[in-house]
XYZ file of C-alpha atoms in Angstrom:
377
model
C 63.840 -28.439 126.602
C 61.615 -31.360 125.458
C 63.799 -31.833 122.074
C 67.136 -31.405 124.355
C 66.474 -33.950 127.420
C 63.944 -36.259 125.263
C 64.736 -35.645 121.629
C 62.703 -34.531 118.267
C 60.735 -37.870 118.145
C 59.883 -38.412 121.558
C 55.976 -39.369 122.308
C 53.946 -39.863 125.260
C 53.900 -43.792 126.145
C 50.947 -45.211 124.905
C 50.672 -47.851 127.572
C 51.258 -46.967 131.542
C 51.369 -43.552 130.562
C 51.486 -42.016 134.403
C 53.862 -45.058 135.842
C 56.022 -44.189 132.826
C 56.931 -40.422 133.255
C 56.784 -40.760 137.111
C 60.171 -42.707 136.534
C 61.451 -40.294 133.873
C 63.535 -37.703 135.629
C 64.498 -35.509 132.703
C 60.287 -35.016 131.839
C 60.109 -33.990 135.906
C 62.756 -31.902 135.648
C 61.003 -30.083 132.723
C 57.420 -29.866 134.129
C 58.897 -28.755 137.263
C 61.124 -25.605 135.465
C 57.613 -24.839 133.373
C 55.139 -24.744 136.489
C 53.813 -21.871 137.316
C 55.360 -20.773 140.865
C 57.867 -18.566 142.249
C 61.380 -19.534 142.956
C 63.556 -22.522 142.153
C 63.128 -25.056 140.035
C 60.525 -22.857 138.646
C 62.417 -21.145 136.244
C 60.309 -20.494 133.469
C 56.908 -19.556 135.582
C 54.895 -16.920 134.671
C 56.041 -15.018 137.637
C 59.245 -15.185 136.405
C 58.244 -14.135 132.929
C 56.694 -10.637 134.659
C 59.582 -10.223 136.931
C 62.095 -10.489 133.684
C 59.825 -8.431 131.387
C 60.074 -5.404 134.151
C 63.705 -4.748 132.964
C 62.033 -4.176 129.301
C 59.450 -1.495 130.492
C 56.835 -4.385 130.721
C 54.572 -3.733 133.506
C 52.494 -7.123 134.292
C 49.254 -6.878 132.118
C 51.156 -5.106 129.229
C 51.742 -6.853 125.728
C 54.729 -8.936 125.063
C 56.366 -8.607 121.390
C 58.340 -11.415 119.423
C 61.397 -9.483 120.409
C 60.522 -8.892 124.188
C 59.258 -12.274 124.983
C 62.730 -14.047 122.733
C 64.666 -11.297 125.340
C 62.527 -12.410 128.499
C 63.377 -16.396 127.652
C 67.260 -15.218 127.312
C 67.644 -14.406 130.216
C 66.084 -16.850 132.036
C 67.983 -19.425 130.435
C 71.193 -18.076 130.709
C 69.948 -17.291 134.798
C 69.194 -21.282 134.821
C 72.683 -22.355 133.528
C 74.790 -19.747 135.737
C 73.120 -21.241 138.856
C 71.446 -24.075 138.319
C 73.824 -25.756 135.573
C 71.038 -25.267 133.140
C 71.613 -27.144 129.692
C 71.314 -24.181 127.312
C 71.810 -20.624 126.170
C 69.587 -18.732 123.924
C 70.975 -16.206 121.580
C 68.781 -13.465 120.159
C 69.773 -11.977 116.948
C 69.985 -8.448 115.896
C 68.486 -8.151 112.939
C 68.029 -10.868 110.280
C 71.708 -12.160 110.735
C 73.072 -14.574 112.695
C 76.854 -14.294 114.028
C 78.575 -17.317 114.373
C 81.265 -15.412 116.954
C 78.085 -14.820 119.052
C 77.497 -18.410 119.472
C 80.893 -18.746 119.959
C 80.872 -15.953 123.115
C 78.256 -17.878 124.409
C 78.981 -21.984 124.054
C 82.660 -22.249 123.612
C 85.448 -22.787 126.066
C 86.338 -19.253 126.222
C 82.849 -18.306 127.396
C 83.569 -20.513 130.150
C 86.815 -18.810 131.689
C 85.164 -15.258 130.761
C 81.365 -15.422 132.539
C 82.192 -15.299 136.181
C 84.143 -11.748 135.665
C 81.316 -10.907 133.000
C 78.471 -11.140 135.211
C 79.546 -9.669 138.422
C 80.073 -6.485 136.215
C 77.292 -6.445 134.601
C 75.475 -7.215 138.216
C 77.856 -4.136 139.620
C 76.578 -1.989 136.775
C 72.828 -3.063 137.409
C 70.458 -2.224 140.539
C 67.542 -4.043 141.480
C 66.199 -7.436 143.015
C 67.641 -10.533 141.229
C 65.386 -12.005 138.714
C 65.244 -15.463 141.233
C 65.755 -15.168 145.381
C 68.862 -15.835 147.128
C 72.844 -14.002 146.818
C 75.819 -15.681 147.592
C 77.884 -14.071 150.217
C 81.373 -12.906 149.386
C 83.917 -10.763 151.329
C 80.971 -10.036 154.083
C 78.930 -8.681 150.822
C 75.780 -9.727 149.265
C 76.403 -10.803 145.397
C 72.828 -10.866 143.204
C 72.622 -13.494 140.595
C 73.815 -11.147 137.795
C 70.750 -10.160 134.955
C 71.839 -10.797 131.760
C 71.718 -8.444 129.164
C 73.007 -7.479 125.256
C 75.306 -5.347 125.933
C 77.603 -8.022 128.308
C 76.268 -10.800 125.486
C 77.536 -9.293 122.753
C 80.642 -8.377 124.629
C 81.644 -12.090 125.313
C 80.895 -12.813 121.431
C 83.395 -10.042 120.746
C 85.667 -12.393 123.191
C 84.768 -15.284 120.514
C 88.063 -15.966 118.193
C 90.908 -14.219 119.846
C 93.872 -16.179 121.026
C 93.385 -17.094 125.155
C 94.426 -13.162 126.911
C 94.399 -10.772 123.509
C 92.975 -7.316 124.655
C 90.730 -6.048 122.270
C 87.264 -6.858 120.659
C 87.423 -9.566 117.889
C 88.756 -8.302 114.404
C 86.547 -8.426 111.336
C 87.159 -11.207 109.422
C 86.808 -11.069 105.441
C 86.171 -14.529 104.272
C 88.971 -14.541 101.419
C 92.130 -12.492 103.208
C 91.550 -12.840 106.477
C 89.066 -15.897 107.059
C 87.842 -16.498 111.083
C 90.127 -19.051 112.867
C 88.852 -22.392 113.419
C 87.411 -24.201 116.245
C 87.229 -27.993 117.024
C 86.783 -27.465 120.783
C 83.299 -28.923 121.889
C 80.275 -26.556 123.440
C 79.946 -26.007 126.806
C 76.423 -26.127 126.217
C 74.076 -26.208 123.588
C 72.338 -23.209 121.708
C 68.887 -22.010 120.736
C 68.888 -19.082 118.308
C 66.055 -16.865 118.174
C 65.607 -14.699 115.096
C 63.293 -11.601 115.125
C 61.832 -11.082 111.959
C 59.502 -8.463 110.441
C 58.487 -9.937 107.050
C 56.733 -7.059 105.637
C 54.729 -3.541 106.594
C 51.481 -4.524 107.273
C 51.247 -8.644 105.504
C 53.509 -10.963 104.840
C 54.982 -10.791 101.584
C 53.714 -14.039 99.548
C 57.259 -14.840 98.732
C 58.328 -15.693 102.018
C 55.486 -18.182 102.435
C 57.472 -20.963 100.842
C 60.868 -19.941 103.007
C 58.704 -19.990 106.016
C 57.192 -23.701 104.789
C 60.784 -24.823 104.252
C 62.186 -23.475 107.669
C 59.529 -25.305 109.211
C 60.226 -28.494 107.600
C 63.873 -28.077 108.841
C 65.210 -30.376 111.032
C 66.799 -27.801 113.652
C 64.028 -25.312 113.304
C 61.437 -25.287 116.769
C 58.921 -23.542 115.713
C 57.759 -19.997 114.932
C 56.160 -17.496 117.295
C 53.498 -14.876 115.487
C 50.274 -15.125 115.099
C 47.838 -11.495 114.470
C 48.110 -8.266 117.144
C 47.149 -9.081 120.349
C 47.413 -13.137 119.784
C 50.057 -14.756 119.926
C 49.991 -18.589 118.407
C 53.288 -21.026 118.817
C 53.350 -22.133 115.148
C 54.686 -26.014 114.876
C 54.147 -27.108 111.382
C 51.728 -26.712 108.686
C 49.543 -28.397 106.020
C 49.064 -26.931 102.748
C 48.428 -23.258 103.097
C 47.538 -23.362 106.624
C 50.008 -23.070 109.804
C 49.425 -25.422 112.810
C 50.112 -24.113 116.005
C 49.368 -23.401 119.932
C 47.529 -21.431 121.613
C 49.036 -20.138 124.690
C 46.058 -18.325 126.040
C 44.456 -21.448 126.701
C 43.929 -21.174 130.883
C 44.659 -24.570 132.897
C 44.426 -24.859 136.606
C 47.716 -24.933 138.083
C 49.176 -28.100 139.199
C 51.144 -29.041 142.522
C 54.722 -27.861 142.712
C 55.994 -30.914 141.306
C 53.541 -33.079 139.510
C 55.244 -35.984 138.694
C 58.005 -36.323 141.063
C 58.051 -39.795 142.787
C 59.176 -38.835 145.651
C 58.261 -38.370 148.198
C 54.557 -37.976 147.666
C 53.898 -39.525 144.127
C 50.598 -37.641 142.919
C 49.074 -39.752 139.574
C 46.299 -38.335 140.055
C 47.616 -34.738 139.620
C 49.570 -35.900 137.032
C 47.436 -37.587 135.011
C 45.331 -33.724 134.644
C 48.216 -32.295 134.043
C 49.179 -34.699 130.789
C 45.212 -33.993 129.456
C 46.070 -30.429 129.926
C 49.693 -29.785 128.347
C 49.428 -32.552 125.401
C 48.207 -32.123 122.048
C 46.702 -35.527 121.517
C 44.219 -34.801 118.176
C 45.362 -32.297 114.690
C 41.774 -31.011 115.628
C 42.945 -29.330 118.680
C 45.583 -26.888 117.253
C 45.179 -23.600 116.210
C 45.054 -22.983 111.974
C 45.945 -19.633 110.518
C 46.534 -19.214 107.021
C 49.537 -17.893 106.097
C 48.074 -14.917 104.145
C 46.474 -13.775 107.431
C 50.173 -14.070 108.996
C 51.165 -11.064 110.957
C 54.774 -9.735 109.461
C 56.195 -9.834 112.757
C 57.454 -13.039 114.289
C 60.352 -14.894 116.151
C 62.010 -18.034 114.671
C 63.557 -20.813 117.036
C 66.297 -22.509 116.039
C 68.311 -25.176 118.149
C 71.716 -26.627 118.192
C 72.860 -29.424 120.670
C 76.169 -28.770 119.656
C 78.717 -26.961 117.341
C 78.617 -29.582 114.799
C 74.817 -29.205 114.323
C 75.544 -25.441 114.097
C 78.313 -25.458 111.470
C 76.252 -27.616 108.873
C 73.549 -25.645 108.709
C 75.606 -21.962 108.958
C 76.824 -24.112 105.501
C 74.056 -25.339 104.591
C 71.893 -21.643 105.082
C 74.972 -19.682 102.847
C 75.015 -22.325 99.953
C 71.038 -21.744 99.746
C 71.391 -18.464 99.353
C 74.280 -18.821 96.962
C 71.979 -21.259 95.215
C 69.184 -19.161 94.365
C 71.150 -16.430 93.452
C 73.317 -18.458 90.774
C 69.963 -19.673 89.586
C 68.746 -16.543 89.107
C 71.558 -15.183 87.130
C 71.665 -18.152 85.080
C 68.235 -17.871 84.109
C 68.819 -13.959 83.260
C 71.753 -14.769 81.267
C 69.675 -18.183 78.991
C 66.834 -15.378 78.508
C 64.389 -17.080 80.073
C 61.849 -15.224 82.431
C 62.889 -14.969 86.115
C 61.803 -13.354 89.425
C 64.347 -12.126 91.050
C 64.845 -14.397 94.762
C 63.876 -12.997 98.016
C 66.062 -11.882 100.524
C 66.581 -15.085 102.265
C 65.373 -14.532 105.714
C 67.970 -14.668 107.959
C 71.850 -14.571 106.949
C 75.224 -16.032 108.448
C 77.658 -14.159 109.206
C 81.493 -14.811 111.114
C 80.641 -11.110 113.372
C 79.189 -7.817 112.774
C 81.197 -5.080 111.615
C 83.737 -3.680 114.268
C 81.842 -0.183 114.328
C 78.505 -2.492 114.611
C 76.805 0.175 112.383
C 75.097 -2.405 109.952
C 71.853 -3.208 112.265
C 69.221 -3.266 109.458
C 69.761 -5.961 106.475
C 69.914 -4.420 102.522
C 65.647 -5.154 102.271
C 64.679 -3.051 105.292
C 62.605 -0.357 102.778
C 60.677 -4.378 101.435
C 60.480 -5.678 105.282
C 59.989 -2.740 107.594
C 62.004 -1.880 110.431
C 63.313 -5.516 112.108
C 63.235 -3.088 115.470
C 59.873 -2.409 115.231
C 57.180 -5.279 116.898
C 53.526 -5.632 117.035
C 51.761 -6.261 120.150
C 51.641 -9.955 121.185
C 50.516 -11.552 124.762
């Protein structure tokens, strides 16, 4: 939300520091959606968090996994744009490969005309308190904000392509005879991709370490969520062989509703704690792992404010890959000694196969199961 409303660069002023943000309405929006109470604006509390991770089998108390908490953060995103005209969608691979249809079935036009109907079945099919309070009435009957889930997700990617009122899932495009149409209509929104990964059995295998170091100098990338069993770390860079991250099990006391809202009862005061709390102002103060010690299981964020971003590095992923693999073959074919590349560590992809029976990518036996996850909090 920070890099969406603020940008990549943004830093705390230096000078006037609590005047400044109290007349920054995009930073109280965000510290308002982030506190943790129940109900609206506070989308992302931890209450919500429990309340959303009961429709995965997670009781409060009980781990969170990459997979689970990328699933948890779905759906309250997509909950926050449905009803609140949130800014983004989140789209959680399957697998190691991302579908640009997908993104499609979520951000483009046809998204749009196809949610309202989308939802209400998938709210019909579904039982249960809403994740946030409040229905709206219709025909002298209660609607629930719908839940999101896969199944209706990957349904509206299938959506993604066809001409406006075709029947039918998507085709599967092959790249040479029957290439995807294209699209030069703008988002409706913009996109964060996360990508659950499982790098190995039990370590990461030392030839990712230089992907990972690359994804994280990446422009788009947002960080990486891992860390070792039971503790999780929010990685956001690195230095040499060590990852740099955050440590979200690092309690605060709560602040007021809204911290920093102006009106009507500015607090500097509360906000001022609340900065000292949230802000990383010294290297010192985050959280070093080495990469060897890396647990194999992890979630990659990756975000997109709009399709342009997305397209250029969809291109810009597949002529890596295509890279190293020419390189590779070249080398083979001058005699000189070569390794062969890893598997790159995600893919791109126009959509899955129509029978959606590839869910595992060609290195599964090198990786381990992408399904399985360890136990995070």
């Amino acid at each position: 939300m920070r890099v969406h409303y603020l940008g990549k660069d943004w830093r705390l002023p230096s000078r006037n520091r609590e005047a400044a943000l109290l007349e920054n309405d995009d930073y109280c929006n965000i510290t308002e959606w982030f506190t943790d109470y129940p109900g609206y604006p506070h989308i992302f509390s931890l209450q919500h968090l429990l309340q959303c991770g009961m429709k995965y089998d997670k009781l409060p108390g009980e781990w969170f996994g990459p997979s689970t908490a990328a699933q948890v953060f779905r759906d309250l995103a997509h909950l926050q744009r449905l009803k609140y005209g949130g800014p983004l969608e989140v789209l959680v691979t399957q697998g190691d490969t991302i579908y640009t249809s997908e993104a499609e079935g979520l951000c483009g036009d046809l998204a749009l005309n196809s949610l309202d109907s989308l939802l209400r079945e998938c709210a019909a099919r579904h039982q249960g308190s809403p994740l946030l309070s409040g229905g709206e009435e219709e025909g002298g009957t209660t609607v629930e904000p719908a839940r999101s889930c896969a199944s209706q997700l990957r349904r509206m990617a299938q959506l993604a392509g066809q001409p406006r009122g075709s029947p039918g899932p998507s085709p599967f495009f092959d790249p040479l005879l029957h290439p995807p149409p294209s699209t030069t209509q703008p988002w409706a929104c913009s996109l964060l991709v996360l990508v659950p990964l499982r790098l190995g059995i039990h370590s990461v295998n030392p030839d990712y370490f230089q992907e990972l170091k690359d994804l994280l100098r990446c422009e788009r990338c947002v960080g990486i969520v891992g860390g070792r069993p039971h503790h999780a770390i929010y990685f956001v860079g690195y230095r040499g062989d060590e990852l740099l991250g955050l440590d979200p099990h690092t309690v605060f006391r709560n602040p007021p509703p809204s911290p920093c809202r102006p009106h009507p009862n500015p607090n500097p005061a509360a906000l001022h704690e609340y900065i000292s709390q949230v802000h990383v102002r010294e290297s010192r103060d985050l959280v070093r792992l080495p990469f060897s010690q890396l647990d194999p299981s992890l979630a990659v964020g990756l975000y997109f404010r709009d399709r342009d971003e997305f397209e250029v590095f969809c291109e810009q992923t597949r002529t890596r890959a295509q890279r190293a693999q020419q390189d590779y073959q070249l080398a083979r074919s001058q005699g000189r000694p070569a390794s062969a590349p890893p598997p790159p560590l995600f893919v791109v992809q126009h959509s899955a196969p129509a029978a959606d029976a590839l869910n595992t990518s060609d290195s599964e036996d090198e990786r381990g199961s992408s399904d399985v996850e360890d136990d995070y909090v």
